[in-house]
Coordinates of C-alpha atoms in Angstrom, one line a residue:
X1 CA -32.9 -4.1 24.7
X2 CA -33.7 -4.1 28.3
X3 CA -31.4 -6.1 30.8
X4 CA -34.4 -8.9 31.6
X5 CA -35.0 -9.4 27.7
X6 CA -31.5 -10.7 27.6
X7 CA -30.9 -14.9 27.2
X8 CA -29.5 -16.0 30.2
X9 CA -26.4 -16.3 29.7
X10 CA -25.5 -13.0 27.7
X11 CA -27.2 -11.5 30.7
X12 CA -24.8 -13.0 33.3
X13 CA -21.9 -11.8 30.8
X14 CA -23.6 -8.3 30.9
X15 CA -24.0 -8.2 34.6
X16 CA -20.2 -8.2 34.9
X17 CA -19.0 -6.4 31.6
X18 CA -21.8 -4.1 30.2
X19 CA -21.3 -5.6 27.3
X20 CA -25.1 -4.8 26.0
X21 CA -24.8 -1.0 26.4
X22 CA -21.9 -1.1 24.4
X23 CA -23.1 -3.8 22.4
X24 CA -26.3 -1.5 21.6
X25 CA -24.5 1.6 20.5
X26 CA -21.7 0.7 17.7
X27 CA -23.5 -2.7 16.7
X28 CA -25.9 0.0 14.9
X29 CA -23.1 2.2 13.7
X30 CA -23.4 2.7 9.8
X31 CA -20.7 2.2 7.7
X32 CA -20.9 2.9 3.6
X33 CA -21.0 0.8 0.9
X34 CA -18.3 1.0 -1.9
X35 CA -16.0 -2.1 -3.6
X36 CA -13.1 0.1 -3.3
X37 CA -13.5 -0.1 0.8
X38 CA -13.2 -4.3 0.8
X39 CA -9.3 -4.0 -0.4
X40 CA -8.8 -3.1 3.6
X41 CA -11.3 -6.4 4.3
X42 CA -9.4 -8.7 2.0
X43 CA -6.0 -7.3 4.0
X44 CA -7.4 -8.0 7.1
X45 CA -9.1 -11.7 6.1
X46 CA -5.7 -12.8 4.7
X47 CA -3.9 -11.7 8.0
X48 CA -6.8 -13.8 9.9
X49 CA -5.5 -16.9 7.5
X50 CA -2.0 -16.5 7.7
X51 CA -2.8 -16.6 11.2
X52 CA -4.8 -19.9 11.5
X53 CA -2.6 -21.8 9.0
X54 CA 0.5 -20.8 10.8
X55 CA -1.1 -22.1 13.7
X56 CA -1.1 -25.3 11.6
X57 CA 2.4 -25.3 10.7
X58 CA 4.0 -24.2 13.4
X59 CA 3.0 -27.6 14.8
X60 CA 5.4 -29.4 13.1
X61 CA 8.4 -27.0 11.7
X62 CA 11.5 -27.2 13.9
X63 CA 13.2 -24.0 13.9
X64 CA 16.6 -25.7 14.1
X65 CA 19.6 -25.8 12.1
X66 CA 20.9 -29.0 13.7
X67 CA 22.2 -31.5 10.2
X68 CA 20.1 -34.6 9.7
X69 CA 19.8 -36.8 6.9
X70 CA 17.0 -36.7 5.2
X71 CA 15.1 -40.1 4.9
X72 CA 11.4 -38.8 3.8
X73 CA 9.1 -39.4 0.9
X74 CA 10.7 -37.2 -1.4
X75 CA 13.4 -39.5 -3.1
X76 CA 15.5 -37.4 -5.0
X77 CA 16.4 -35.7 -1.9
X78 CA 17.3 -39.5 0.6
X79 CA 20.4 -39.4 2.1
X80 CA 21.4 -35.9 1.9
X81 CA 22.8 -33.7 4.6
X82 CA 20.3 -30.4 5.5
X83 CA 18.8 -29.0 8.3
X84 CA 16.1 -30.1 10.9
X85 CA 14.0 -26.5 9.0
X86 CA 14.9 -27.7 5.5
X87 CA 13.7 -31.2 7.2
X88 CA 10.8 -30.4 8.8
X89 CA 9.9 -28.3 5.5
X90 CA 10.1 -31.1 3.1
X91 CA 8.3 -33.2 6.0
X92 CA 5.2 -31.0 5.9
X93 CA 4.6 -31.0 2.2
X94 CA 5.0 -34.7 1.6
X95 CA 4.7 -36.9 4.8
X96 CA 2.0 -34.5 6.6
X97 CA -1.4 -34.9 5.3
X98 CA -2.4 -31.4 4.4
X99 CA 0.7 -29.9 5.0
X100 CA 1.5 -28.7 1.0
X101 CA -2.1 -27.3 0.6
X102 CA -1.9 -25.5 4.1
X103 CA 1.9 -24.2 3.2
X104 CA 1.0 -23.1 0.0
X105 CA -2.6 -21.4 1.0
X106 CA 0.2 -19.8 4.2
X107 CA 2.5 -18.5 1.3
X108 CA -0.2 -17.0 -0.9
X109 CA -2.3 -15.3 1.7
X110 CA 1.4 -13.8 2.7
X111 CA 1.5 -12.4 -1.1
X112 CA -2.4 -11.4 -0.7
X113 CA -1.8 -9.7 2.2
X114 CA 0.7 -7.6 1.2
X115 CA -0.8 -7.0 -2.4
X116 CA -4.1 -5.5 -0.6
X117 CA -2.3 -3.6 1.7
X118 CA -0.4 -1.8 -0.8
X119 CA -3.8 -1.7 -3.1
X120 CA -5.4 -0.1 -0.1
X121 CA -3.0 2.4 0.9
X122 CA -3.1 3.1 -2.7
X123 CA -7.0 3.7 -2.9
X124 CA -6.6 6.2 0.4
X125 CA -4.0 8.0 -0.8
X126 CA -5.5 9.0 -4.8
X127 CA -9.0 9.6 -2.6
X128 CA -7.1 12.0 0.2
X129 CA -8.7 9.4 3.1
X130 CA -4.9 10.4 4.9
X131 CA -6.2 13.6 5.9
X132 CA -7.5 15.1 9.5
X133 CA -7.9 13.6 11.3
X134 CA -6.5 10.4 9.8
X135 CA -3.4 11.1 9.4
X136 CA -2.1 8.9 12.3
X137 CA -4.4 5.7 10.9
X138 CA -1.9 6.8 7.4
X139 CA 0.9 6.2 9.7
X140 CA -0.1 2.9 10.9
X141 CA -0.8 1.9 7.8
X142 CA 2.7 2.6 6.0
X143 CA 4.3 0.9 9.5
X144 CA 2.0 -2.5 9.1
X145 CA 2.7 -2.5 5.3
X146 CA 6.5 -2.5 5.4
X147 CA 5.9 -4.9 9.0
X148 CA 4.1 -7.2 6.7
X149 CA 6.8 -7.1 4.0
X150 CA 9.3 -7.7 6.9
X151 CA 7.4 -10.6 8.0
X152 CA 6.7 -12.2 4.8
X153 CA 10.7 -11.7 4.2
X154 CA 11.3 -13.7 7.2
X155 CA 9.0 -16.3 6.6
X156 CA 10.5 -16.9 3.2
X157 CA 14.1 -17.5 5.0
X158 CA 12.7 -20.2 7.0
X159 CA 12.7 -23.3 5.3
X160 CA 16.8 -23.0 4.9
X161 CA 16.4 -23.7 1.0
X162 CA 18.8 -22.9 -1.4
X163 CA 16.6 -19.9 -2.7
X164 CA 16.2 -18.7 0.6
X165 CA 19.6 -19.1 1.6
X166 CA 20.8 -16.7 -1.3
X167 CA 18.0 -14.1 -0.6
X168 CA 19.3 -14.7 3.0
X169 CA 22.8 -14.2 1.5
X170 CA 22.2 -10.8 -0.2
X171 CA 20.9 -9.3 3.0
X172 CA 23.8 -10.1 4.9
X173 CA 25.6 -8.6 2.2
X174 CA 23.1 -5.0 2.6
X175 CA 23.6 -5.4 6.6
X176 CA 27.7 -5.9 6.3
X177 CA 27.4 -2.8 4.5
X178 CA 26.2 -0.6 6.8
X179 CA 29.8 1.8 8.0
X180 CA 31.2 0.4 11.3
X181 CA 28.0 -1.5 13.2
X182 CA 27.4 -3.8 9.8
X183 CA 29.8 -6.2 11.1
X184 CA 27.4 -6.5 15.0
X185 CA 24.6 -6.5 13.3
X186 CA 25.6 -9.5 10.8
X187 CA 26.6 -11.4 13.9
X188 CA 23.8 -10.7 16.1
X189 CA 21.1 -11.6 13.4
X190 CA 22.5 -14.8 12.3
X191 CA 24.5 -15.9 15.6
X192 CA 28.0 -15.7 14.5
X193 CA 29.3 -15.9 11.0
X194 CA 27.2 -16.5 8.2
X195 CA 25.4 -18.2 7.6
X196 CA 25.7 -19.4 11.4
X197 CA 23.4 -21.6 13.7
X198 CA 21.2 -19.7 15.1
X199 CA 19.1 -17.5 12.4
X200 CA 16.8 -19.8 12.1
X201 CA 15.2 -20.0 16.1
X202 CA 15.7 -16.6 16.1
X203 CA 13.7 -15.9 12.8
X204 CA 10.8 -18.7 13.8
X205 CA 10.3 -16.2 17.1
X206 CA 10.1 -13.0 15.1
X207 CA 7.9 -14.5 12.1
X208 CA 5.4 -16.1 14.7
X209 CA 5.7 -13.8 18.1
X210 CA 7.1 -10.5 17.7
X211 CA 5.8 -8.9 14.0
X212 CA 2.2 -10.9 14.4
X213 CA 1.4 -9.4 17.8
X214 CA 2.8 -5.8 17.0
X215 CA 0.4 -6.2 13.7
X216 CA -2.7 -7.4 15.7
X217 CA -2.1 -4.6 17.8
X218 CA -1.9 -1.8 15.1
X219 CA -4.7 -3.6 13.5
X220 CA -7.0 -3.2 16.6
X221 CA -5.8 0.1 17.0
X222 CA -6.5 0.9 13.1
X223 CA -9.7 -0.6 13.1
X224 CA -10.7 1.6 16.6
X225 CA -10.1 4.9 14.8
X226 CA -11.7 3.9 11.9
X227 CA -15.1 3.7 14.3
X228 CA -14.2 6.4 15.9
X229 CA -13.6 9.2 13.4
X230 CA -16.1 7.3 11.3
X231 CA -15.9 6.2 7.8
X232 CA -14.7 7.9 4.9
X233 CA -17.4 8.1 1.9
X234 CA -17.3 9.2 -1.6
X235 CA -19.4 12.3 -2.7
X236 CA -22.9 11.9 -3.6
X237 CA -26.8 12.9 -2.6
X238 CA -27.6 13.1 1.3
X239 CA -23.8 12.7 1.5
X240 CA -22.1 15.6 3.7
X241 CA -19.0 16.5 6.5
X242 CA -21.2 15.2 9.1
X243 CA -22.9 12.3 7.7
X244 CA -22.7 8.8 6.8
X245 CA -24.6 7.5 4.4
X246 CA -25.3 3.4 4.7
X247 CA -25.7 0.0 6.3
X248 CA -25.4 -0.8 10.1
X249 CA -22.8 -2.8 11.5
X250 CA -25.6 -5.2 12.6
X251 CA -26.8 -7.1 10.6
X252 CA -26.4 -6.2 7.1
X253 CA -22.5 -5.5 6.9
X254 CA -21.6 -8.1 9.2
X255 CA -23.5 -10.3 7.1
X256 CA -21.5 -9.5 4.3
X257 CA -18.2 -9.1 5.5
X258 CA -18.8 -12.6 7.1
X259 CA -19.9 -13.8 3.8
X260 CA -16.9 -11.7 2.0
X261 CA -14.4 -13.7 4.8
X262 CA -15.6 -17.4 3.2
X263 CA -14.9 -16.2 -0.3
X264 CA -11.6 -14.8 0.4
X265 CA -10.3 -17.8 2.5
X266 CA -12.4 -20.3 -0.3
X267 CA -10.1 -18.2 -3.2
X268 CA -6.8 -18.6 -1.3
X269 CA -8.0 -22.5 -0.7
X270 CA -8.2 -22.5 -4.4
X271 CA -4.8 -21.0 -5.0
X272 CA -3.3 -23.3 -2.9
X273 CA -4.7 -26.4 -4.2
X274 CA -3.9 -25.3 -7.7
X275 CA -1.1 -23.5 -8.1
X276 CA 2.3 -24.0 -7.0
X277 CA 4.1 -21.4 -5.0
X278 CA 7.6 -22.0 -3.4
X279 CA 8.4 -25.0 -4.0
X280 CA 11.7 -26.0 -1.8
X281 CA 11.9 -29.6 -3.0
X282 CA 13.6 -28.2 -6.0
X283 CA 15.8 -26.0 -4.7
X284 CA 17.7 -28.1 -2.3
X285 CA 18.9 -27.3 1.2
X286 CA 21.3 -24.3 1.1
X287 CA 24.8 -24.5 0.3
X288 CA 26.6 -21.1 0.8
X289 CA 29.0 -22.3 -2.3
X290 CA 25.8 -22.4 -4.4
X291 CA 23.4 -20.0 -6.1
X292 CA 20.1 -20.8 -7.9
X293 CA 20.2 -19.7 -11.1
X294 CA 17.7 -16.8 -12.0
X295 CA 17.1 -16.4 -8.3
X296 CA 14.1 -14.1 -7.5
X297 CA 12.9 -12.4 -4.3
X298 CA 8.9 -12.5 -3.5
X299 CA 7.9 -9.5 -5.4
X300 CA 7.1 -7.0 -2.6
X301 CA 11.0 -7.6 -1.9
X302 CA 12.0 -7.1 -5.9
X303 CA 12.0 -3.3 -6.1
X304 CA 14.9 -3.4 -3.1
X305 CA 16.7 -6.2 -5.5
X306 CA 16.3 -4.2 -8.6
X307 CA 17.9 -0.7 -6.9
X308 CA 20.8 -2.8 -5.8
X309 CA 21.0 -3.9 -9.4
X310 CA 20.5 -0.6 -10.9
X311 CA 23.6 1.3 -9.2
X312 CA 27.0 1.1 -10.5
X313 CA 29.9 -0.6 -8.4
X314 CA 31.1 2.5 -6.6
X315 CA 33.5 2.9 -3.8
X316 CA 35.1 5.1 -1.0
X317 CA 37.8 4.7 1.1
X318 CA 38.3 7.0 4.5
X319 CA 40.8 6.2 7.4
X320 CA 41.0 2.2 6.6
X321 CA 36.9 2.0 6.4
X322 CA 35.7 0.7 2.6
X323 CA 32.1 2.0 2.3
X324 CA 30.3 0.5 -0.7
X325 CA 28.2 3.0 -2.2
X326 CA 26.6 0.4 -5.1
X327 CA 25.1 -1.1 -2.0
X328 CA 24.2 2.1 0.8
X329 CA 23.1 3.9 -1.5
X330 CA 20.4 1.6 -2.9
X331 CA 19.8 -0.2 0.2
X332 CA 20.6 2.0 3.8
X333 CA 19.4 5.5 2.1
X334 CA 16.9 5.6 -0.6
X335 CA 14.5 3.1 1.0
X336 CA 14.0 4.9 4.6
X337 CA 13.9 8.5 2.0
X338 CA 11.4 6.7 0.3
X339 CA 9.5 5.5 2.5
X340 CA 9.8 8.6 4.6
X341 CA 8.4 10.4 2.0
X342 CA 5.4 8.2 1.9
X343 CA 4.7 8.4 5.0
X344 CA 5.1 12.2 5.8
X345 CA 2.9 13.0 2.5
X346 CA -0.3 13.9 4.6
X347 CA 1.7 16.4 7.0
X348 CA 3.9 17.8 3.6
X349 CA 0.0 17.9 1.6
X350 CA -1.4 19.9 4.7
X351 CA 1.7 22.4 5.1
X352 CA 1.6 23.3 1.3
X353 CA -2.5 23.5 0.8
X354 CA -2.9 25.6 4.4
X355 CA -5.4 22.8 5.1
X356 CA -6.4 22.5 8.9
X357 CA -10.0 21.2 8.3
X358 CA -11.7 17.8 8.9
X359 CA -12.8 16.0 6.1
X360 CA -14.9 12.7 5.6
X361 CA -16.4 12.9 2.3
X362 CA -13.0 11.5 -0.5
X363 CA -11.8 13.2 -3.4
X364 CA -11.8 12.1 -6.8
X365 CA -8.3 11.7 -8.4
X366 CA -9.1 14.3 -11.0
X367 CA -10.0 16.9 -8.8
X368 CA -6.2 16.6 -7.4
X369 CA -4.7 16.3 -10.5
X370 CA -0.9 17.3 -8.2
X371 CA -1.8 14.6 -6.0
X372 CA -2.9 12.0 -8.3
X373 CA 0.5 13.2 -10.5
X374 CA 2.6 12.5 -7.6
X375 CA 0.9 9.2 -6.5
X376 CA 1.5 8.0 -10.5
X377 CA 5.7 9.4 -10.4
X378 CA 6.2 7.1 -7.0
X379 CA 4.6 4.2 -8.5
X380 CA 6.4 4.8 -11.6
X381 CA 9.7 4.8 -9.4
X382 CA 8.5 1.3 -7.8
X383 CA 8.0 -0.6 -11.1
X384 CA 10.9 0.6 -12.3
X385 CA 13.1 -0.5 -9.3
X386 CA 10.4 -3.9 -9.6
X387 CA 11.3 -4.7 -13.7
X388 CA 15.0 -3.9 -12.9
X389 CA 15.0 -6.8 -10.1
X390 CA 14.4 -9.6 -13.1
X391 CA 17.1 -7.6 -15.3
X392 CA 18.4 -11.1 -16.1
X393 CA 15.2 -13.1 -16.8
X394 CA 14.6 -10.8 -19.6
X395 CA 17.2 -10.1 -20.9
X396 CA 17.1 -14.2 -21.5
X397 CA 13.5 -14.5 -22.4
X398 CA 13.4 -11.7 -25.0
X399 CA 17.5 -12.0 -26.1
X400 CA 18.2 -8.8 -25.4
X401 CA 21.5 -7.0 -23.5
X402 CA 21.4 -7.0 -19.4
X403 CA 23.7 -3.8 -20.1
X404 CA 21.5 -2.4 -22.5
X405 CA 18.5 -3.4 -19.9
X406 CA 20.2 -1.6 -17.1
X407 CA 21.4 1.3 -18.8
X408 CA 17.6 2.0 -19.5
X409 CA 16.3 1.3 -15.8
X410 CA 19.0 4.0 -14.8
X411 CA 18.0 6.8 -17.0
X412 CA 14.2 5.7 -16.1
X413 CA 14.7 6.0 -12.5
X414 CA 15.4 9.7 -12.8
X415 CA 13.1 10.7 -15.9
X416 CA 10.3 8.1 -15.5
X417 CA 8.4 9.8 -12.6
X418 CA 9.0 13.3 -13.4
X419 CA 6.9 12.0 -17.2
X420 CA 4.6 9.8 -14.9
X421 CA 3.8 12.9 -12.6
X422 CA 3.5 15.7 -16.1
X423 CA 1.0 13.4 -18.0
X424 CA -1.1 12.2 -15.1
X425 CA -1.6 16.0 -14.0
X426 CA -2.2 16.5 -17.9
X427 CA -5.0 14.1 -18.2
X428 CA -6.7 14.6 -14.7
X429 CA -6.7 18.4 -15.5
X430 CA -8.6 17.7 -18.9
X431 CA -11.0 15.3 -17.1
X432 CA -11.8 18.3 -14.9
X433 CA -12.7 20.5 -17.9
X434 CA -14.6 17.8 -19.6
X435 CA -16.8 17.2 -16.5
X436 CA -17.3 21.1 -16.2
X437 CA -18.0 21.0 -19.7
X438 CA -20.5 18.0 -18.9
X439 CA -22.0 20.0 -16.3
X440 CA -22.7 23.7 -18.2
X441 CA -24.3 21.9 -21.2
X442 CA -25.0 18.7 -20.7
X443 CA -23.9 15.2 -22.4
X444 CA -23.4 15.0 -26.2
X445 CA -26.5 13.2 -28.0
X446 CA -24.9 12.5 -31.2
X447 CA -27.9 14.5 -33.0
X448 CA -26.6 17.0 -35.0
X449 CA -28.9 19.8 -35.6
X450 CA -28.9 22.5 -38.1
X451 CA -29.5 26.0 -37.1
X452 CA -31.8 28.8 -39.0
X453 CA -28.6 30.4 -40.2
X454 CA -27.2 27.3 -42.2
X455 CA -24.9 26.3 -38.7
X456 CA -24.4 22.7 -37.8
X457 CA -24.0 21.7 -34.3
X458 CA -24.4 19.0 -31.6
X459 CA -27.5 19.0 -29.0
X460 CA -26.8 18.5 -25.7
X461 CA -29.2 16.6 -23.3
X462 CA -29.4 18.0 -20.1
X463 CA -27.5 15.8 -17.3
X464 CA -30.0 14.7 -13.9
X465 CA -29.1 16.6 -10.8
X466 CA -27.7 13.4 -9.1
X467 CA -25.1 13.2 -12.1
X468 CA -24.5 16.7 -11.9
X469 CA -24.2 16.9 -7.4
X470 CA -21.8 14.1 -8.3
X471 CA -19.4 16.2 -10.8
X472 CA -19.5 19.3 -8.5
X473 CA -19.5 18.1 -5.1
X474 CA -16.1 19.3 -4.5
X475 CA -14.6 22.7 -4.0
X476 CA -11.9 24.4 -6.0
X477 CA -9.0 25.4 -3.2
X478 CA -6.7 28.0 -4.3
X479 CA -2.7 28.8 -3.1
X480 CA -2.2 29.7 0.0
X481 CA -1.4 33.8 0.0
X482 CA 2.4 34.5 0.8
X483 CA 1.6 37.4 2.5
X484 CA 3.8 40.7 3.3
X485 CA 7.1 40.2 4.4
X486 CA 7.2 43.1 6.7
X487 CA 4.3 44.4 9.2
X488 CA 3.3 48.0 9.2
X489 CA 6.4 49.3 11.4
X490 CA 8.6 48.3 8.1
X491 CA 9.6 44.6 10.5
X492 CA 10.7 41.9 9.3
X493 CA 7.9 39.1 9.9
X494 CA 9.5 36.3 11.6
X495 CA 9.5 33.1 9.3
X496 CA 9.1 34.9 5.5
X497 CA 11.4 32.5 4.2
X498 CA 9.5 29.8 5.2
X499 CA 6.4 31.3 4.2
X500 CA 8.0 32.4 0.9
X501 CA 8.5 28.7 -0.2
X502 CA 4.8 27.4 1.0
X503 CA 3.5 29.9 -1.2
X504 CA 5.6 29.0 -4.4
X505 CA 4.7 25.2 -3.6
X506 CA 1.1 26.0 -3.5
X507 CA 0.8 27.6 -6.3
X508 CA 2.2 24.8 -8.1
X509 CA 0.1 22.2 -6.1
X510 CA -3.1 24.1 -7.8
X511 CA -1.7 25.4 -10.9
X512 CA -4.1 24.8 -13.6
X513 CA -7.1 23.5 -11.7
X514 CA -10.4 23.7 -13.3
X515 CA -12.7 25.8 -10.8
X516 CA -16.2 24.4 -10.3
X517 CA -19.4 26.2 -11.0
X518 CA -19.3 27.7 -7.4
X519 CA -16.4 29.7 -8.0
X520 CA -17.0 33.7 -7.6
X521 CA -16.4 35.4 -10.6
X522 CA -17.0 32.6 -12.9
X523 CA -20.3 32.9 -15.0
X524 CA -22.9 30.2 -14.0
X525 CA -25.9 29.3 -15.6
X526 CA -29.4 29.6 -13.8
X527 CA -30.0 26.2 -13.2
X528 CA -28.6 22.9 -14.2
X529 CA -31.1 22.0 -16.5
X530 CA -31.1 25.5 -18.2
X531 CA -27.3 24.3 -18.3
X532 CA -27.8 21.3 -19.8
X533 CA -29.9 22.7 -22.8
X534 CA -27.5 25.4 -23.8

């Protein structure tokens, strides 16, 4: 659009910024169209929400643990002793109009958010979206998840309620832990000794300064090199490396992620209204000399609850210093592994495949049957970490043994992923060979035909060519060669070791992959339909 056809005032803005010449080329940028990509867009929406109602409630929570008596609406709770945030808590949900339906829509969109973060990174990693050049949007994405776990943590200590308190309580417990600077930390983070005076102020300026503003900023940054490298798309007709097949920015998507924002925020509204979340009137204010009973964490917090509960009370004593293994063990090591392993998967992926290439067009899980075996063994590790954390609640809801419950969580944790990862390869390798099998002679009919020779057998229809582009529009990678371990002066190469191990780790990343019909030295038919009538 030329300068002059510009409304007045967009063209004053324009005269200063240039906004229209930027405006003019990413406004048209396309951007494909799948369900699977609007679990990133409901992350995003619910961080916009948490955003505006904790604008809302930050008007009138006091971050203070000063003791008042309570004199409110709620009358079970007048004339007790708490704190101006156990106060101010009550305050909203009763004497603020508003206040419960905003709170609760605050405390599911904090659950949403994290559910369709972890969804997402999910639906990136079984598609292989983490690879060049994305593997530093991978990295902001594991750092926002865990920031947004952090923060929802936080936020669930505020209101100084009894559950709270002894969630509160328990991470003291992991920080003390920690050999020789538990005991600073503890102090620094509550202000003295537990459960001191000053968490709370310093909590209300983490949950509403420090983790929202590094998040918008990785956001922005996240959502920058997602225009810039361009968006991932599956596989399909017209659909290559250096395409992108879709709608523009302007006006259809933004249309529809607009529209997509009012149903999200309208569910969440919904949620709020009807279904209670957190509700602190219950609990009481905290009493460190009291403990809810079948006390639970959020549940994006359960599956550190449930590896504390899972290792056995172990100790060690060296030069006067006790270190409790039942609790660094579960809580100081294996999380920063685990999520270290996460995290590095793209750059552990790329050394063992040999894999320097761009890619832009996803995988589909059962063409990577070791990567889609290895996504299933980690989630399998996290639910059983997860149905460990409510150990207690069923062994009362089902009358069963919290040993016996315990015992079996422990001798999961080791053998439940290894399983997970061996079936999941299983299946996804047989789904290769049935969709080669589709593609060489077509889809079953369920006509069974006799031959002249007295033979009975089932015709095949021929498959269309879209169907069949879609079942072998991926290649079939093989290990990466180890290669000679001297050169041709009888030298030791430099590295063979390290080059010995890549290649035994490649060959089991693509042992038993089914190759597709493009494979040299694998027999192909003419021509898809001829395929398809064999």
């Amino acid at each position: 659009m030329a300068g002059q056809d510009l409304p007045t005032a967009v063209r004053w803005v324009d005269d200063r910024t240039g906004i229209a010449k930027l405006g003019k080329k990413n406004l048209r940028k396309v951007f494909p169209d799948h369900w699977s990509f609007m679990l990133g867009e409901i992350a995003l929406y619910s961080f916009v929400i948490l955003i505006l109602t904790g604008i809302f409630l930050t008007l009138w929570f006091k971050p203070s643990m000063a003791d008042v008596t309570y004199q409110g609406s709620y009358s079970l709770l007048k004339g007790l002793h708490m704190s101006e945030a156990y106060e101010s808590t009550l305050r909203i949900s009763f004497d603020i109009r508003g206040g419960l339906l905003m709170r609760q829509i605050h405390h599911w969109a904090a659950v949403l958010f994290v559910a369709s973060m972890s969804v997402h990174l999910l639906r990136v990693f079984f598609t292989g979206a983490f690879r060049k050049p994305r593997e530093l949007n991978w990295l902001i994405g594991i750092v926002m998840l865990f920031l947004g776990i952090i923060e929802g943590f936080i936020g669930y200590g505020l209101p100084d309620d009894l559950l709270s308190g002894t969630g509160l309580r328990i991470t003291e417990g992991l920080v003390l832990a920690a050999p020789v600077v538990g005991t600073y930390m503890s102090f620094f983070i509550f202000g003295g000794q537990f459960p001191g005076d000053e968490f709370v102020s310093r909590f209300f300026t983490v949950h509403v300064l420090l983790i929202p503003g590094i998040l918008l900023g990785l956001i922005t940054v996240h959502l920058v090199l997602v225009v810039y490298h361009k968006h991932t798309q599956y596989p399909g007709p017209g659909r290559t490396e250096k395409n992108v097949v879709g709608y523009p920015l302007m006006p259809v998507y933004m249309a529809k992620a607009g529209g997509f924002f009012f149903v999200v925020f309208g569910v969440l509204a919904v949620m709020g209204a009807l279904l209670q979340i957190n509700p602190v009137w219950l609990y009481g204010p905290y009493n460190p000399a009291e403990v809810t009973a079948g006390s639970q964490p959020d549940w994006y917090m359960a599956w550190l609850d449930g590896a504390v509960r899972l290792m056995p009370g172990v100790e060690s004593h060296f030069w006067g210093i006790t270190i409790s293994w039942n609790v660094v063990v579960p809580a100081l090591l294996m999380p920063p592994l685990f999520i270290g392993f996460v995290a590095l998967y793209p750059f552990i992926e790329n050394f063992v495949t040999g894999d320097r290439r761009e890619h832009h067009l996803l995988d589909r899980p059962r063409n990577q049957p070791t990567r889609t075996g290895i996504g299933v063994a980690i989630i399998t590790f996290y639910g059983v970490l997860w149905l460990n954390s409510g150990n207690d609640l069923v062994a009362t809801h089902f009358q069963l043994s919290i040993n016996t419950i315990t015992w079996v969580c422990r001798v999961l944790i080791f053998l439940g992923p290894v399983l997970a990862f061996w079936i999941t390869r299983r299946i996804a390798i047989s789904l290769q060979r049935a969709d080669l099998d589709r593609v060489l002679h077509g889809r079953e009919s369920g006509i069974i035909v006799r031959s002249p020779d007295g033979r009975y057998y089932e015709k095949h229809d021929p498959i269309t060519r879209y169907e069949a582009y879609a079942l072998t529009a991926h290649e079939s990678r093989h290990p990466v060669a180890r290669g000679d371990d001297t050169d041709a002066n009888g030298v030791d190469r430099p590295h063979r070791h390290r080059r010995r191990i890549r290649a035994a780790l490649s060959r089991f990343y693509f042992a038993g992959n089914t190759p597709t019909t493009e494979d040299p030295g694998r027999p192909e038919p003419n021509s898809l339909e001829k395929a398809g009538k064999t």
